Amino acid sequence: MTTKAGLDGVIAADTVLSEVDGEGGHLIVRGFSLDELVGRRPFEEVLALLLADFFEGLPGLDLKRSLGEARAEVFAIVERRRTAFADLPPFDAMRALIASIPDGDDLQTALQLLAAPAVFVSAAIRLRAGREPIRPDTTLGHSADFLRTLRGSSAHEGDVAALDQYLVTVADHGLNASTFAARVVASTHAGLTSCVIAALSALKGPLHGGAPGPVLDMLDAIGTAGNAQSWIEAALARGDRLMGFGHRIYRVRDPRANALRGALKALMGARGRTDERLALAEAVEQTALALLRREKPGRSLDTNVEFYTALLLEALEIPRAAFTCVFAVGRVGGWIAHAREQTLNGRLIRPLSRYIGPQPKAA
Ligand code: ACO
């Protein structure tokens, strides 16, 4: 009996939700390629696509409106508990507030969990900065309302479109670490809040959803395109991992990197300006790819979703400390869909471990 470290290559679930083609660099979500969704379907429509068949009452529901109403419902939790989390970092505050949503497997619980990350992260950021949280507007789309409650004023439609494209891009992605965590908990029939809390905790780490903040730290440290070669060589010589590069499944460029680069360029176009930060990032990316090929010749390391996530969220003026929270705003629909699929069709997930410790002394 051998151990598959990292469960590499192990298929642990059948799913109708998404397919990640790591060799070809394609992502399919419920029968649509990423290109057919990003910039073509609003986030709410992609949520409806992901959740289809998993909840009674979903067919025919106006999800934009129901999500707006759910935002207003969970905002009541902010009002009740505002002093309890004002000092916590945004991710921890968001997770603590989500944990207070009663567990359940019904559509109402799902809607509150879908709404919660956007509401709680805006409130947490504002409270930490000594500002008042802003009440959700139930008539707005999720992206528009998130930016409005975060900034305190209505966002330009180019900004809303860019955020919406981001949320669609990250909505689901096979059996990544956070989704697997959600499915493990769902397999015990614990309830959707428990599944989302498990997923959030897995997402937080820098090898998964915690990478985009450090991508910007890297760009700041490099400073100019001329410094990229020496800085990256030194980082690789130390054995550091370059944030925003490499992936367990993709052996080619992550298709989400291109989708987000496109969204960023469209945002810059809508604002009518070129972006020096983007020019620096593209230079750093090219240097990093060349050096990764040279230093890790046996391994196909390419740009992953987090590199352009960092640039897009920075351009949208989202604080660096909240990047992973915004990932959760987009991914929570995927977690809930996977959790429901697991509960309805799956079996308790209970793999084996191989004991390599000492045996008891013979009596
Ligand atoms: N920079 C430098 N070297 C790297 C990188 C990187 N970003 N990624 C992998 N490598 C190297 C490893 O050091 C290892 O080298 P070695 O064989 O000489 O020891 C080799 O490539 C293989 O690495 P693994 O650990 O097998 O790759 P794994 O599949 O476990 O890791 C991961 C995937 C965690 C994403 C990794 O590429 C990484 O740490 N990247 C940086 C963090 C990051 O961007 N995370 C976001 C991922 S996307 C997402 O989850 C949403």
Short mmCIF file of C-alpha atoms and ligand atoms in Angstrom, two decimals:
data_model
loop_
_atom_site.label_atom_id
_atom_site.label_comp_id
_atom_site.label_asym_id
_atom_site.label_seq_id
_atom_site.Cartn_x
_atom_site.Cartn_y
_atom_site.Cartn_z
CA MET A 1 0.00 0.00 0.00
CA THR A 2 1.55 3.34 -1.06
CA THR A 3 0.59 6.89 -0.11
CA LYS A 4 -0.40 9.40 -2.80
CA ALA A 5 1.05 12.57 -1.27
CA GLY A 6 -1.18 15.51 -2.12
CA LEU A 7 -3.66 13.02 -3.67
CA ASP A 8 -1.96 13.76 -7.03
CA GLY A 9 -3.92 12.24 -9.88
CA VAL A 10 -6.58 10.76 -7.58
CA ILE A 11 -10.16 11.21 -8.85
CA ALA A 12 -12.24 11.70 -5.70
CA ALA A 13 -15.60 12.83 -7.12
CA ASP A 14 -17.78 12.70 -10.23
CA THR A 15 -19.17 16.13 -10.95
CA VAL A 16 -21.38 17.90 -13.46
CA LEU A 17 -20.01 21.27 -12.33
CA SER A 18 -16.63 21.95 -13.93
CA GLU A 19 -13.77 20.34 -15.80
CA VAL A 20 -10.18 21.54 -15.55
CA ASP A 21 -8.10 20.43 -18.55
CA GLY A 22 -4.57 20.88 -17.29
CA GLU A 23 -2.81 19.76 -20.49
CA GLY A 24 -4.92 21.82 -22.89
CA GLY A 25 -5.43 24.83 -20.61
CA HIS A 26 -9.23 24.81 -20.78
CA LEU A 27 -11.94 25.24 -18.17
CA ILE A 28 -15.52 24.10 -18.70
CA VAL A 29 -18.27 25.17 -16.28
CA ARG A 30 -21.55 23.29 -16.68
CA GLY A 31 -21.06 22.77 -20.39
CA PHE A 32 -19.73 26.27 -21.16
CA SER A 33 -16.14 27.21 -21.85
CA LEU A 34 -14.72 30.02 -19.75
CA ASP A 35 -14.73 32.28 -22.86
CA GLU A 36 -18.47 31.72 -23.26
CA LEU A 37 -19.10 32.94 -19.72
CA VAL A 38 -16.63 35.72 -18.87
CA GLY A 39 -17.93 39.09 -20.06
CA ARG A 40 -21.00 37.43 -21.58
CA ARG A 41 -23.02 36.29 -18.58
CA PRO A 42 -23.52 38.24 -15.36
CA PHE A 43 -22.36 36.63 -12.13
CA GLU A 44 -25.91 35.89 -10.98
CA GLU A 45 -26.57 33.91 -14.16
CA VAL A 46 -23.45 31.84 -13.60
CA LEU A 47 -24.57 31.19 -10.02
CA ALA A 48 -27.95 30.00 -11.32
CA LEU A 49 -26.12 27.72 -13.75
CA LEU A 50 -23.96 26.23 -11.00
CA LEU A 51 -26.81 25.70 -8.55
CA ALA A 52 -29.34 24.33 -11.07
CA ASP A 53 -30.90 21.02 -9.95
CA PHE A 54 -29.58 21.32 -6.40
CA PHE A 55 -32.39 23.28 -4.72
CA GLU A 56 -36.15 23.07 -4.81
CA GLY A 57 -37.48 26.56 -5.47
CA LEU A 58 -34.53 27.68 -7.58
CA PRO A 59 -36.09 27.26 -11.03
CA GLY A 60 -37.86 30.49 -11.95
CA LEU A 61 -36.33 32.46 -9.07
CA ASP A 62 -35.09 36.01 -9.84
CA LEU A 63 -31.64 35.34 -8.43
CA LYS A 64 -30.44 38.95 -8.75
CA ARG A 65 -33.32 40.11 -6.58
CA SER A 66 -33.16 37.16 -4.14
CA LEU A 67 -29.44 37.69 -3.67
CA GLY A 68 -30.09 41.38 -3.00
CA GLU A 69 -32.67 40.47 -0.35
CA ALA A 70 -30.26 37.95 1.18
CA ARG A 71 -27.61 40.70 1.39
CA ALA A 72 -30.06 42.81 3.37
CA GLU A 73 -30.83 39.85 5.67
CA VAL A 74 -27.20 39.11 6.50
CA PHE A 75 -26.46 42.81 7.00
CA ALA A 76 -28.57 42.46 10.17
CA ILE A 77 -25.78 40.22 11.53
CA VAL A 78 -23.28 43.06 10.96
CA GLU A 79 -25.52 45.42 12.90
CA ARG A 80 -25.86 42.95 15.80
CA ARG A 81 -22.21 41.94 16.03
CA ARG A 82 -20.22 44.92 14.82
CA THR A 83 -18.18 45.40 18.00
CA ALA A 84 -17.21 41.74 18.13
CA PHE A 85 -15.13 41.73 14.96
CA ALA A 86 -14.07 45.30 14.22
CA ASP A 87 -10.44 44.56 15.18
CA LEU A 88 -10.04 41.33 13.23
CA PRO A 89 -8.30 41.20 9.83
CA PRO A 90 -10.94 41.19 7.04
CA PHE A 91 -10.69 37.47 6.27
CA ASP A 92 -11.03 36.41 9.90
CA ALA A 93 -13.91 38.85 10.48
CA MET A 94 -15.70 37.59 7.37
CA ARG A 95 -15.26 33.95 8.42
CA ALA A 96 -16.44 34.63 11.99
CA LEU A 97 -19.59 36.36 10.72
CA ILE A 98 -20.35 33.65 8.17
CA ALA A 99 -20.03 31.07 10.97
CA SER A 100 -23.00 32.72 12.70
CA ILE A 101 -25.39 31.86 9.83
CA PRO A 102 -27.44 28.86 11.06
CA ASP A 103 -26.52 25.59 9.34
CA GLY A 104 -29.00 24.16 6.85
CA ASP A 105 -29.25 22.56 3.41
CA ASP A 106 -32.12 24.68 2.09
CA LEU A 107 -32.22 27.43 -0.53
CA GLN A 108 -32.59 30.19 2.07
CA THR A 109 -29.37 29.16 3.82
CA ALA A 110 -27.64 28.93 0.44
CA LEU A 111 -28.76 32.44 -0.55
CA GLN A 112 -27.50 33.90 2.72
CA LEU A 113 -24.16 32.16 2.30
CA LEU A 114 -23.90 33.39 -1.30
CA ALA A 115 -24.62 36.95 -0.17
CA ALA A 116 -22.54 36.92 3.00
CA PRO A 117 -18.90 37.25 1.83
CA ALA A 118 -19.60 40.47 -0.11
CA VAL A 119 -21.58 42.03 2.73
CA PHE A 120 -19.19 41.02 5.49
CA VAL A 121 -15.96 41.94 3.77
CA SER A 122 -17.22 45.45 2.92
CA ALA A 123 -18.41 45.93 6.49
CA ALA A 124 -15.20 44.54 8.00
CA ILE A 125 -12.98 46.81 5.90
CA ARG A 126 -15.04 49.88 6.67
CA LEU A 127 -15.26 49.17 10.41
CA ARG A 128 -11.52 48.55 10.63
CA ALA A 129 -10.97 51.94 8.99
CA GLY A 130 -13.33 53.57 11.52
CA ARG A 131 -16.10 54.08 8.96
CA GLU A 132 -19.77 53.06 9.08
CA PRO A 133 -20.81 49.90 7.19
CA ILE A 134 -23.19 50.67 4.32
CA ARG A 135 -26.59 48.98 4.05
CA PRO A 136 -26.99 46.82 0.89
CA ASP A 137 -29.19 48.01 -1.98
CA THR A 138 -31.42 45.05 -2.83
CA THR A 139 -32.08 46.32 -6.36
CA LEU A 140 -28.45 46.28 -7.52
CA GLY A 141 -26.45 43.42 -8.98
CA HIS A 142 -24.01 41.71 -6.63
CA SER A 143 -20.85 43.26 -8.12
CA ALA A 144 -22.27 46.80 -8.24
CA ASP A 145 -23.51 46.60 -4.65
CA PHE A 146 -20.27 45.11 -3.37
CA LEU A 147 -18.22 47.98 -4.82
CA ARG A 148 -20.78 50.55 -3.62
CA THR A 149 -20.81 49.26 -0.04
CA LEU A 150 -17.02 49.00 -0.01
CA ARG A 151 -16.33 52.47 -1.43
CA GLY A 152 -19.29 54.42 -0.13
CA SER A 153 -20.39 55.61 -3.57
CA SER A 154 -21.70 54.04 -6.78
CA ALA A 155 -19.02 52.43 -8.91
CA HIS A 156 -18.49 53.27 -12.58
CA GLU A 157 -19.97 50.64 -14.89
CA GLY A 158 -16.49 49.71 -16.20
CA ASP A 159 -15.44 48.83 -12.63
CA VAL A 160 -18.62 46.82 -12.06
CA ALA A 161 -18.08 44.91 -15.32
CA ALA A 162 -14.46 44.12 -14.38
CA LEU A 163 -15.42 42.81 -10.93
CA ASP A 164 -18.26 40.77 -12.42
CA GLN A 165 -15.83 39.19 -14.88
CA TYR A 166 -13.50 38.35 -12.01
CA LEU A 167 -16.30 36.71 -9.98
CA VAL A 168 -17.40 34.65 -13.01
CA THR A 169 -13.80 33.62 -13.73
CA VAL A 170 -13.25 32.16 -10.26
CA ALA A 171 -16.78 30.80 -9.66
CA ASP A 172 -15.78 27.13 -9.91
CA HIS A 173 -12.65 25.13 -10.65
CA GLY A 174 -12.86 21.39 -10.16
CA LEU A 175 -11.68 19.75 -6.96
CA ASN A 176 -9.31 22.46 -5.70
CA ALA A 177 -8.31 22.37 -2.01
CA SER A 178 -11.18 24.56 -0.74
CA THR A 179 -13.83 22.77 -2.80
CA PHE A 180 -12.51 19.41 -1.64
CA ALA A 181 -12.70 20.64 1.96
CA ALA A 182 -16.33 21.65 1.35
CA ARG A 183 -17.12 18.24 -0.12
CA VAL A 184 -15.50 16.38 2.79
CA VAL A 185 -17.70 18.26 5.25
CA ALA A 186 -20.77 17.88 3.01
CA SER A 187 -20.16 14.14 2.94
CA THR A 188 -20.89 14.07 6.69
CA HIS A 189 -24.21 15.92 6.11
CA ALA A 190 -23.11 18.73 8.45
CA GLY A 191 -24.90 21.57 6.62
CA LEU A 192 -23.90 24.30 4.16
CA THR A 193 -22.52 26.82 6.66
CA SER A 194 -20.09 24.21 7.96
CA CYS A 195 -19.06 23.37 4.39
CA VAL A 196 -18.39 27.03 3.56
CA ILE A 197 -16.39 27.57 6.77
CA ALA A 198 -14.19 24.56 5.94
CA ALA A 199 -13.70 25.83 2.39
CA LEU A 200 -12.82 29.33 3.56
CA SER A 201 -10.20 27.97 5.92
CA ALA A 202 -8.56 26.03 3.08
CA LEU A 203 -8.75 29.02 0.75
CA LYS A 204 -6.86 31.27 3.15
CA GLY A 205 -3.42 29.71 2.67
CA PRO A 206 -0.84 31.25 0.31
CA LEU A 207 -0.62 28.06 -1.77
CA HIS A 208 -4.31 28.49 -2.67
CA GLY A 209 -6.31 31.74 -2.38
CA GLY A 210 -3.82 33.70 -0.33
CA ALA A 211 -1.36 34.27 -3.20
CA PRO A 212 -2.52 37.55 -4.81
CA GLY A 213 -1.51 39.86 -1.94
CA PRO A 214 2.05 38.47 -2.06
CA VAL A 215 2.06 38.92 -5.88
CA LEU A 216 1.79 42.68 -5.31
CA ASP A 217 4.42 42.53 -2.56
CA MET A 218 6.71 40.94 -5.15
CA LEU A 219 5.97 43.64 -7.75
CA ASP A 220 6.59 46.34 -5.13
CA ALA A 221 9.89 44.76 -4.15
CA ILE A 222 11.00 44.47 -7.80
CA GLY A 223 10.00 48.06 -8.48
CA THR A 224 11.19 48.42 -12.09
CA ALA A 225 11.39 46.04 -15.05
CA GLY A 226 15.19 46.36 -14.99
CA ASN A 227 15.33 44.77 -11.51
CA ALA A 228 13.19 41.76 -12.41
CA GLN A 229 15.96 39.40 -13.54
CA SER A 230 18.23 39.84 -10.51
CA TRP A 231 15.36 39.87 -7.98
CA ILE A 232 13.75 36.70 -9.33
CA GLU A 233 17.08 34.90 -9.69
CA ALA A 234 17.83 35.64 -6.03
CA ALA A 235 14.34 34.49 -4.94
CA LEU A 236 14.67 31.19 -6.84
CA ALA A 237 18.20 30.68 -5.48
CA ARG A 238 16.77 30.98 -1.95
CA GLY A 239 14.19 28.32 -2.86
CA ASP A 240 11.27 30.77 -2.69
CA ARG A 241 8.12 30.12 -4.71
CA LEU A 242 7.09 32.89 -7.06
CA MET A 243 3.52 33.80 -6.18
CA GLY A 244 1.11 33.68 -9.12
CA PHE A 245 3.03 30.91 -10.91
CA GLY A 246 2.65 27.14 -10.95
CA HIS A 247 -0.40 24.96 -10.54
CA ARG A 248 -1.10 21.39 -9.52
CA ILE A 249 -3.24 20.68 -12.59
CA TYR A 250 -2.26 23.16 -15.33
CA ARG A 251 0.84 22.27 -17.29
CA VAL A 252 0.23 25.28 -19.52
CA ARG A 253 -0.98 28.81 -18.86
CA ASP A 254 -4.06 28.93 -16.63
CA PRO A 255 -6.90 30.09 -18.93
CA ARG A 256 -8.21 32.29 -16.12
CA ALA A 257 -5.01 34.36 -16.29
CA ASN A 258 -5.91 35.41 -19.85
CA ALA A 259 -9.54 36.09 -18.91
CA LEU A 260 -8.44 38.39 -16.09
CA ARG A 261 -5.74 40.08 -18.17
CA GLY A 262 -8.48 40.81 -20.73
CA ALA A 263 -10.76 42.20 -17.99
CA LEU A 264 -7.94 44.40 -16.70
CA LYS A 265 -7.18 45.77 -20.17
CA ALA A 266 -10.90 46.48 -20.73
CA LEU A 267 -11.02 48.30 -17.38
CA MET A 268 -8.04 50.44 -18.37
CA GLY A 269 -9.71 51.10 -21.74
CA ALA A 270 -12.92 52.18 -19.99
CA ARG A 271 -10.90 54.56 -17.83
CA GLY A 272 -9.09 55.87 -20.92
CA ARG A 273 -5.58 55.32 -19.64
CA THR A 274 -2.62 52.99 -19.89
CA ASP A 275 -1.32 51.40 -16.77
CA GLU A 276 2.35 51.48 -15.74
CA ARG A 277 1.67 48.79 -13.16
CA LEU A 278 0.41 46.46 -15.89
CA ALA A 279 3.52 47.14 -18.01
CA LEU A 280 5.73 46.29 -15.01
CA ALA A 281 3.69 43.15 -14.29
CA GLU A 282 3.95 41.95 -17.90
CA ALA A 283 7.73 42.45 -17.84
CA VAL A 284 8.00 40.59 -14.50
CA GLU A 285 5.80 37.80 -15.83
CA GLN A 286 7.97 37.26 -18.93
CA THR A 287 11.17 37.25 -16.85
CA ALA A 288 9.66 34.90 -14.26
CA LEU A 289 8.50 32.44 -16.93
CA ALA A 290 11.92 32.42 -18.61
CA LEU A 291 13.71 31.86 -15.28
CA LEU A 292 11.27 29.18 -14.11
CA ARG A 293 11.89 27.33 -17.38
CA ARG A 294 15.64 27.61 -16.84
CA GLU A 295 15.66 26.72 -13.12
CA LYS A 296 12.90 24.07 -13.09
CA PRO A 297 13.35 22.42 -16.49
CA GLY A 298 11.46 19.25 -15.61
CA ARG A 299 8.33 21.04 -14.52
CA SER A 300 5.98 23.16 -16.67
CA LEU A 301 5.44 26.23 -14.53
CA ASP A 302 3.27 28.94 -16.01
CA THR A 303 1.17 31.90 -14.89
CA ASN A 304 -1.81 31.02 -12.69
CA VAL A 305 -5.06 32.84 -11.91
CA GLU A 306 -3.61 34.73 -8.95
CA PHE A 307 -1.12 36.86 -10.90
CA TYR A 308 -3.73 38.89 -12.81
CA THR A 309 -6.21 38.62 -9.94
CA ALA A 310 -3.79 40.73 -7.93
CA LEU A 311 -3.53 43.39 -10.63
CA LEU A 312 -7.26 43.50 -11.32
CA LEU A 313 -8.29 43.76 -7.66
CA GLU A 314 -5.64 46.42 -7.06
CA ALA A 315 -6.97 48.40 -10.02
CA LEU A 316 -10.44 48.12 -8.47
CA GLU A 317 -9.03 49.74 -5.30
CA ILE A 318 -9.75 46.70 -3.17
CA PRO A 319 -7.38 46.63 -0.18
CA ARG A 320 -4.65 43.99 -0.46
CA ALA A 321 -5.67 42.44 2.86
CA ALA A 322 -9.09 41.66 1.38
CA PHE A 323 -8.05 39.96 -1.88
CA THR A 324 -8.68 36.45 -0.54
CA CYS A 325 -12.09 37.58 0.73
CA VAL A 326 -13.04 38.71 -2.77
CA PHE A 327 -11.98 35.31 -4.10
CA ALA A 328 -14.50 33.86 -1.63
CA VAL A 329 -17.21 36.23 -2.95
CA GLY A 330 -16.79 34.52 -6.33
CA ARG A 331 -16.06 30.92 -5.24
CA VAL A 332 -18.81 30.50 -2.63
CA GLY A 333 -21.31 29.49 -5.34
CA GLY A 334 -18.98 26.71 -6.50
CA TRP A 335 -18.54 25.48 -2.92
CA ILE A 336 -22.28 25.35 -2.33
CA ALA A 337 -22.97 23.58 -5.62
CA HIS A 338 -20.26 20.98 -4.89
CA ALA A 339 -21.50 20.53 -1.34
CA ARG A 340 -25.05 19.88 -2.56
CA GLU A 341 -23.82 17.52 -5.26
CA GLN A 342 -21.85 15.61 -2.63
CA THR A 343 -24.72 15.45 -0.15
CA LEU A 344 -27.27 14.39 -2.75
CA ASN A 345 -25.17 11.90 -4.72
CA GLY A 346 -22.05 11.13 -2.72
CA ARG A 347 -20.82 8.92 0.06
CA LEU A 348 -19.00 9.70 3.32
CA ILE A 349 -15.41 10.64 2.35
CA ARG A 350 -13.15 8.56 4.53
CA PRO A 351 -9.75 7.66 3.02
CA LEU A 352 -7.02 5.63 4.71
CA SER A 353 -3.74 6.62 6.29
CA ARG A 354 -0.66 4.40 6.37
CA TYR A 355 0.81 4.04 9.84
CA ILE A 356 4.58 4.65 9.86
CA GLY A 357 5.05 5.12 13.64
CA PRO A 358 6.52 2.64 16.11
CA GLN A 359 4.75 -0.63 16.91
CA PRO A 360 3.88 -1.40 20.55
CA LYS A 361 6.60 -3.28 22.43
CA ALA A 362 5.86 -7.01 22.64
CA ALA A 363 4.42 -7.86 26.05
N1 ACO B 1 7.87 29.24 -7.92
C1 ACO B 1 9.00 28.51 -7.90
N2 ACO B 1 9.03 27.18 -7.94
C2 ACO B 1 7.86 26.56 -8.00
C3 ACO B 1 6.63 27.23 -8.05
C4 ACO B 1 6.67 28.63 -8.00
N3 ACO B 1 5.54 29.37 -8.02
N4 ACO B 1 5.61 26.34 -8.11
C5 ACO B 1 6.19 25.12 -8.10
N5 ACO B 1 7.54 25.26 -8.04
C6 ACO B 1 8.52 24.20 -8.03
C7 ACO B 1 8.58 23.50 -6.68
O1 ACO B 1 9.47 24.14 -5.81
C8 ACO B 1 9.07 22.14 -7.09
O2 ACO B 1 10.45 22.19 -7.35
P1 ACO B 1 11.41 20.98 -6.95
O3 ACO B 1 10.84 19.79 -7.68
O4 ACO B 1 12.73 21.42 -7.39
O5 ACO B 1 11.24 20.85 -5.46
C9 ACO B 1 8.37 21.90 -8.43
O6 ACO B 1 8.11 23.20 -8.96
C10 ACO B 1 7.07 21.17 -8.30
O7 ACO B 1 6.30 21.81 -7.33
P2 ACO B 1 5.15 21.10 -6.55
O8 ACO B 1 5.30 21.46 -5.12
O9 ACO B 1 5.02 19.64 -6.91
O10 ACO B 1 3.90 21.81 -7.13
P3 ACO B 1 2.47 21.69 -6.52
O11 ACO B 1 1.62 21.10 -7.56
O12 ACO B 1 2.46 21.02 -5.22
O13 ACO B 1 2.18 23.20 -6.24
C11 ACO B 1 1.33 25.32 -6.21
C12 ACO B 1 1.23 23.95 -6.86
C13 ACO B 1 1.11 25.17 -4.69
C14 ACO B 1 0.25 26.22 -6.78
C15 ACO B 1 2.73 25.90 -6.46
O14 ACO B 1 2.94 26.04 -7.84
C16 ACO B 1 2.96 27.22 -5.74
O15 ACO B 1 3.35 27.21 -4.58
N6 ACO B 1 2.74 28.38 -6.43
C17 ACO B 1 2.88 29.68 -5.81
C18 ACO B 1 1.64 30.02 -4.97
C19 ACO B 1 0.45 30.36 -5.84
O16 ACO B 1 0.54 31.07 -6.84
N7 ACO B 1 -0.72 29.83 -5.42
C20 ACO B 1 -1.98 30.03 -6.14
C21 ACO B 1 -2.32 28.81 -6.93
S1 ACO B 1 -3.78 29.02 -7.88
C22 ACO B 1 -5.06 28.78 -6.81
O17 ACO B 1 -5.01 27.98 -5.95
C23 ACO B 1 -6.25 29.59 -6.93
#
